[in-house]
CSV table of C-alpha atoms and ligand atoms in Angstrom, one decimal:
chain,number,residue,atom,x,y,z
A,224,MET,CA,-56.5,41.8,34.8
A,225,ASN,CA,-54.0,38.5,33.9
A,226,ASP,CA,-50.9,40.0,31.5
A,227,ARG,CA,-53.1,37.5,29.0
A,228,TYR,CA,-54.3,39.3,26.0
A,229,PRO,CA,-56.8,37.7,23.7
A,230,PHE,CA,-56.7,36.0,21.0
A,231,ILE,CA,-59.8,37.6,18.6
A,232,VAL,CA,-61.1,36.0,15.1
A,233,ILE,CA,-62.9,37.6,13.2
A,234,GLU,CA,-65.4,35.4,10.4
A,235,GLY,CA,-67.5,36.1,7.8
A,236,LEU,CA,-67.9,36.4,4.0
A,237,ASP,CA,-65.4,38.6,2.0
A,238,GLY,CA,-67.3,42.7,2.5
A,239,THR,CA,-69.2,41.4,5.9
A,240,GLY,CA,-66.4,44.0,7.2
A,241,LYS,CA,-63.3,42.0,8.8
A,242,THR,CA,-61.1,44.6,7.8
A,243,THR,CA,-63.1,47.4,9.3
A,244,LEU,CA,-63.5,45.5,12.9
A,245,ARG,CA,-59.8,44.6,13.0
A,246,LYS,CA,-58.9,48.2,12.2
A,247,GLY,CA,-61.6,49.8,14.5
A,248,LEU,CA,-60.1,47.2,17.4
A,249,PHE,CA,-56.7,47.9,16.9
A,250,ARG,CA,-57.3,51.9,17.4
A,251,LEU,CA,-59.7,51.5,20.9
A,252,TRP,CA,-56.9,48.8,21.8
A,253,GLU,CA,-54.0,51.1,21.1
A,254,GLY,CA,-55.6,54.5,21.8
A,255,LEU,CA,-57.1,52.6,24.5
A,256,TYR,CA,-54.5,51.3,26.8
A,257,GLY,CA,-51.5,51.8,24.2
A,258,VAL,CA,-50.9,48.5,23.3
A,259,THR,CA,-49.8,47.8,19.4
A,260,PRO,CA,-52.3,44.4,18.8
A,261,LEU,CA,-50.9,41.6,16.5
A,262,CYS,CA,-53.0,41.1,13.6
A,263,VAL,CA,-51.9,37.9,11.9
A,264,LEU,CA,-54.4,36.6,8.8
A,265,THR,CA,-56.0,32.8,8.4
A,266,THR,CA,-52.6,31.8,6.5
A,267,ASN,CA,-49.1,33.7,6.9
A,268,PHE,CA,-46.8,31.2,5.6
A,269,LEU,CA,-45.0,30.4,8.0
A,270,ALA,CA,-45.1,26.6,7.3
A,271,VAL,CA,-42.5,26.8,4.3
A,272,ASP,CA,-42.6,23.7,2.6
A,273,GLN,CA,-45.8,23.5,2.9
A,274,ALA,CA,-46.7,26.7,0.7
A,275,ALA,CA,-47.3,25.3,-3.3
A,276,ALA,CA,-49.2,22.7,-1.2
A,277,ILE,CA,-51.2,25.9,0.3
A,278,VAL,CA,-51.7,27.7,-3.3
A,279,THR,CA,-52.5,24.9,-4.9
A,280,GLY,CA,-54.8,23.4,-2.7
A,281,LYS,CA,-56.1,27.0,-2.4
A,282,TYR,CA,-56.5,27.5,-6.1
A,283,GLN,CA,-57.1,24.3,-8.3
A,284,PRO,CA,-58.5,22.6,-5.4
A,285,ASN,CA,-59.2,19.0,-6.6
A,286,ALA,CA,-59.8,14.9,-4.8
A,287,GLY,CA,-56.3,14.4,-6.0
A,288,ASN,CA,-54.7,17.5,-3.2
A,289,ARG,CA,-56.9,17.7,-0.6
A,290,ASP,CA,-55.8,15.8,1.8
A,291,ALA,CA,-52.3,17.5,1.2
A,292,TYR,CA,-53.9,20.7,1.4
A,293,LEU,CA,-56.1,20.3,4.7
A,294,SER,CA,-52.3,18.3,6.2
A,295,ALA,CA,-50.4,21.5,5.3
A,296,ILE,CA,-52.9,24.2,6.5
A,297,ALA,CA,-52.6,22.5,9.5
A,298,ALA,CA,-48.9,22.6,9.4
A,299,ASP,CA,-49.3,26.6,8.8
A,300,LYS,CA,-51.8,27.2,11.8
A,301,ARG,CA,-49.5,25.2,14.0
A,302,ALA,CA,-46.1,27.1,12.8
A,303,THR,CA,-48.0,30.6,13.7
A,304,LEU,CA,-49.7,29.3,16.6
A,305,GLU,CA,-46.7,28.2,17.9
A,306,ARG,CA,-44.6,31.4,16.6
A,307,LEU,CA,-46.3,34.1,16.2
A,308,VAL,CA,-50.2,33.6,18.6
A,309,LEU,CA,-48.7,32.6,21.9
A,310,PRO,CA,-45.1,34.2,21.7
A,311,GLN,CA,-47.1,37.4,21.0
A,312,ARG,CA,-49.7,37.1,24.2
A,313,PRO,CA,-48.2,38.0,27.0
A,314,ALA,CA,-47.6,41.7,25.4
A,315,ARG,CA,-50.2,42.1,23.6
A,316,PRO,CA,-53.7,41.2,22.1
A,317,VAL,CA,-53.8,39.2,18.7
A,318,ILE,CA,-56.5,39.8,15.6
A,319,ALA,CA,-56.7,36.8,13.6
A,320,ASP,CA,-58.8,37.5,9.8
A,321,ARG,CA,-60.4,34.3,9.8
A,322,TRP,CA,-58.8,31.3,11.5
A,323,LEU,CA,-60.8,28.1,11.9
A,324,LEU,CA,-64.4,28.5,10.4
A,325,SER,CA,-63.2,29.8,7.2
A,326,GLU,CA,-61.5,26.2,6.7
A,327,LEU,CA,-64.6,24.1,7.6
A,328,ALA,CA,-66.2,26.6,4.8
A,329,PHE,CA,-63.6,26.1,2.4
A,330,PHE,CA,-63.4,22.2,2.4
A,331,ALA,CA,-67.9,21.5,3.1
A,332,VAL,CA,-67.9,23.8,0.0
A,333,LYS,CA,-65.1,22.9,-2.2
A,334,HIS,CA,-65.1,19.3,-0.9
A,335,ASP,CA,-68.2,18.3,0.3
A,336,MET,CA,-66.8,17.5,3.6
A,337,LYS,CA,-68.6,17.2,6.6
A,338,VAL,CA,-67.8,20.0,8.7
A,339,SER,CA,-67.1,17.8,11.9
A,340,LYS,CA,-65.1,15.9,9.6
A,341,THR,CA,-62.5,18.9,8.5
A,342,TYR,CA,-62.7,19.6,12.2
A,343,GLU,CA,-60.6,16.9,13.4
A,344,ALA,CA,-58.5,16.3,11.5
A,345,LEU,CA,-57.5,19.9,12.0
A,346,ALA,CA,-57.8,19.7,15.7
A,347,THR,CA,-55.2,16.7,16.2
A,348,ARG,CA,-52.7,19.3,14.8
A,349,LEU,CA,-53.9,22.8,16.5
A,350,THR,CA,-51.9,23.2,20.9
A,351,ALA,CA,-54.3,26.7,21.3
A,352,ALA,CA,-58.0,27.9,20.4
A,353,PRO,CA,-58.5,31.7,20.5
A,354,ASP,CA,-60.9,33.2,23.3
A,355,LEU,CA,-63.4,33.5,20.5
A,356,THR,CA,-64.4,33.8,17.2
A,357,LEU,CA,-67.1,36.9,15.7
A,358,VAL,CA,-68.3,35.8,12.8
A,359,LEU,CA,-70.0,38.6,10.8
A,360,ASP,CA,-72.9,37.9,9.5
A,361,LEU,CA,-74.5,39.7,5.9
A,362,GLU,CA,-77.1,38.5,3.4
A,363,THR,CA,-74.3,37.2,1.1
A,364,ASP,CA,-76.3,39.9,-1.9
A,365,ALA,CA,-75.0,42.6,0.3
A,366,SER,CA,-71.7,41.3,1.3
A,367,MET,CA,-70.9,40.9,-2.4
A,368,SER,CA,-71.7,43.9,-3.2
A,369,ARG,CA,-69.3,45.6,-0.8
A,370,ALA,CA,-66.5,43.5,-1.7
A,371,HIS,CA,-66.8,43.8,-5.3
A,372,ALA,CA,-67.8,47.8,-5.5
A,373,ARG,CA,-63.9,47.8,-3.4
A,374,GLN,CA,-60.9,49.5,-5.5
A,375,GLY,CA,-58.6,46.1,-6.6
A,376,ASP,CA,-60.9,43.6,-5.5
A,377,ALA,CA,-59.9,40.2,-7.5
A,378,VAL,CA,-63.3,38.6,-7.9
A,379,ARG,CA,-62.7,34.8,-8.6
A,380,ALA,CA,-65.1,32.8,-10.8
A,381,ASP,CA,-64.9,29.6,-8.8
A,382,TRP,CA,-65.5,31.4,-5.3
A,383,ASP,CA,-66.5,34.7,-5.5
A,384,VAL,CA,-70.4,34.0,-6.6
A,385,HIS,CA,-73.7,34.2,-5.4
A,386,ASN,CA,-74.1,30.0,-4.8
A,387,VAL,CA,-71.1,29.3,-3.3
A,388,GLN,CA,-71.1,32.3,-1.1
A,389,SER,CA,-74.3,31.1,0.0
A,390,ARG,CA,-73.1,28.3,1.0
A,391,VAL,CA,-70.2,29.1,2.9
A,392,ARG,CA,-73.2,31.0,4.9
A,393,GLU,CA,-75.1,28.3,5.3
A,394,THR,CA,-72.0,26.5,6.7
A,395,TYR,CA,-70.7,29.2,9.0
A,396,GLU,CA,-74.6,29.3,10.4
A,397,SER,CA,-74.6,25.1,10.8
A,398,VAL,CA,-71.1,26.0,12.9
A,399,VAL,CA,-72.4,29.0,15.5
A,400,THR,CA,-75.3,27.3,15.6
A,401,LYS,CA,-74.1,24.4,17.7
A,402,PRO,CA,-70.4,26.2,18.8
A,403,ASP,CA,-70.3,23.4,21.4
A,404,GLY,CA,-69.1,20.0,18.9
A,405,PHE,CA,-65.7,22.9,17.9
A,406,PRO,CA,-64.2,24.0,21.3
A,407,LEU,CA,-60.9,25.5,19.2
A,408,LEU,CA,-63.0,28.3,17.4
A,409,GLY,CA,-62.9,29.5,21.4
A,410,ASP,CA,-67.0,30.9,22.0
A,411,VAL,CA,-68.5,31.9,19.1
A,412,VAL,CA,-70.7,35.2,19.2
A,413,ARG,CA,-72.6,36.2,15.7
A,414,LEU,CA,-72.6,40.2,15.0
A,415,ASP,CA,-75.2,41.9,12.9
A,416,ALA,CA,-72.9,43.1,10.2
A,417,ARG,CA,-76.0,45.2,8.4
A,418,ARG,CA,-75.1,47.9,11.6
A,419,PRO,CA,-73.5,50.6,10.5
A,420,ARG,CA,-69.7,50.4,11.7
A,421,CYS,CA,-69.5,52.2,14.6
A,422,GLU,CA,-72.6,50.2,16.3
A,423,VAL,CA,-70.8,46.7,15.0
A,424,LEU,CA,-67.5,47.5,16.3
A,425,LEU,CA,-69.5,48.9,19.4
A,426,ALA,CA,-70.8,45.6,20.0
A,427,ALA,CA,-67.8,43.3,19.4
A,428,TRP,CA,-65.7,45.6,21.8
A,429,ASP,CA,-69.2,44.9,24.2
A,430,VAL,CA,-68.8,41.5,24.0
A,431,LEU,CA,-65.0,41.5,24.8
A,432,ARG,CA,-65.8,43.0,28.2
A,433,GLU,CA,-68.5,41.0,29.5
A,434,ARG,CA,-65.4,38.1,28.5
A,435,HIS,CA,-63.7,40.3,30.3
A,436,LEU,CA,-60.9,40.1,27.4
A,437,VAL,CA,-60.1,43.6,27.5
A,438,PRO,CA,-58.3,45.6,31.3
A,439,SER,CA,-60.5,47.5,33.3
A,440,LEU,CA,-59.5,51.1,32.6
A,441,THR,CA,-59.9,52.0,36.2
A,442,ALA,CA,-58.1,49.1,36.9
A,443,GLN,CA,-55.5,50.4,34.7
A,444,VAL,CA,-55.7,53.9,36.6
A,445,GLU,CA,-55.8,52.6,40.0
A,446,GLY,CA,-52.8,50.3,39.8
A,447,GLY,CA,-50.4,52.6,37.7
A,448,GLU,CA,-49.7,50.1,35.1
A,449,ASN,CA,-49.3,50.4,31.7
A,450,HIS,CA,-49.1,47.4,29.2
A,451,GLY,CA,-47.4,49.9,26.6
B,222,TYD,C1,-68.1,47.8,7.6
B,222,TYD,C2,-68.6,48.4,6.1
B,222,TYD,C3,-67.4,48.3,4.9
B,222,TYD,N1,-68.1,48.3,4.1
B,222,TYD,C4,-66.9,48.6,2.9
B,222,TYD,C5,-65.6,48.9,3.1
B,222,TYD,C6,-65.3,48.2,1.5
B,222,TYD,O1,-64.6,48.7,0.3
B,222,TYD,C7,-66.1,46.9,1.6
B,222,TYD,C8,-65.5,45.7,2.9
B,222,TYD,O2,-65.4,45.7,3.7
B,222,TYD,P1,-64.3,44.8,4.6
B,222,TYD,O3,-63.8,45.6,6.6
B,222,TYD,O4,-62.8,45.5,3.8
B,222,TYD,O5,-64.9,43.6,4.7
B,222,TYD,P2,-63.7,42.1,4.4
B,222,TYD,O6,-62.7,42.6,5.3
B,222,TYD,O7,-65.0,41.7,5.5
B,222,TYD,O8,-64.1,41.8,3.3
B,222,TYD,O9,-67.3,47.2,2.5
B,222,TYD,C9,-68.8,49.5,3.7
B,222,TYD,O10,-69.4,50.5,2.7
B,222,TYD,N2,-70.6,49.6,4.9
B,222,TYD,C10,-69.7,49.4,5.9
B,222,TYD,O11,-70.6,49.4,7.2
């Protein structure tokens, strides 16, 4: 096992179980290896001068602020890579709650922008890809009712509605079925999120193991190595 830990992205509609899976992976890494992952979000407001463009472009999207928003999230992602993800990878895995796929869907749904066009705009600014993008897939009705049942859930009328979420899901699907066109997503693996959460966690862990993204426990014991 080299000392480079993986950068893992979890994508999926609200309510599909991203937080649940992230917490499960976090505990497995801590419990099995004594290594605490770093968890980041799709936007971390690290490019401070871009914060206003991010908030306006996300919550009041219109044709006039589209390009400024795209450029702002590219700058924020670049700052997140340079200041959080890349420096931490020698020491711990990094798990992102949403990353590029969510942005492709936002621009497709809100601005009718082709995913290839959004991708190109972001790709020119990004220096590194995750090893893996896990896409939690669940019928829109089911994800929405899970999300709405959540305590304190803030529902947005222009986003958390069935026809919008269905279009977001269709966009995910269009990308997941053509991953070769989107190398900055890393390996893209769809997980069936209808299953009980322990099965989803096991499936995700199997994907990591198959790709040698988790250290082998035997090697660790034999080598007396402790990554903590
Ligand atoms: C994964 C999962 C979550 N839930 C609940 C827990 C949460 O209240 C809600 C949403 O899960 P959550 O993990 O918060 O999803 P996301 O981060 O993608 O929005 O659904 C279930 O009822 N069953 C499940 O299998």
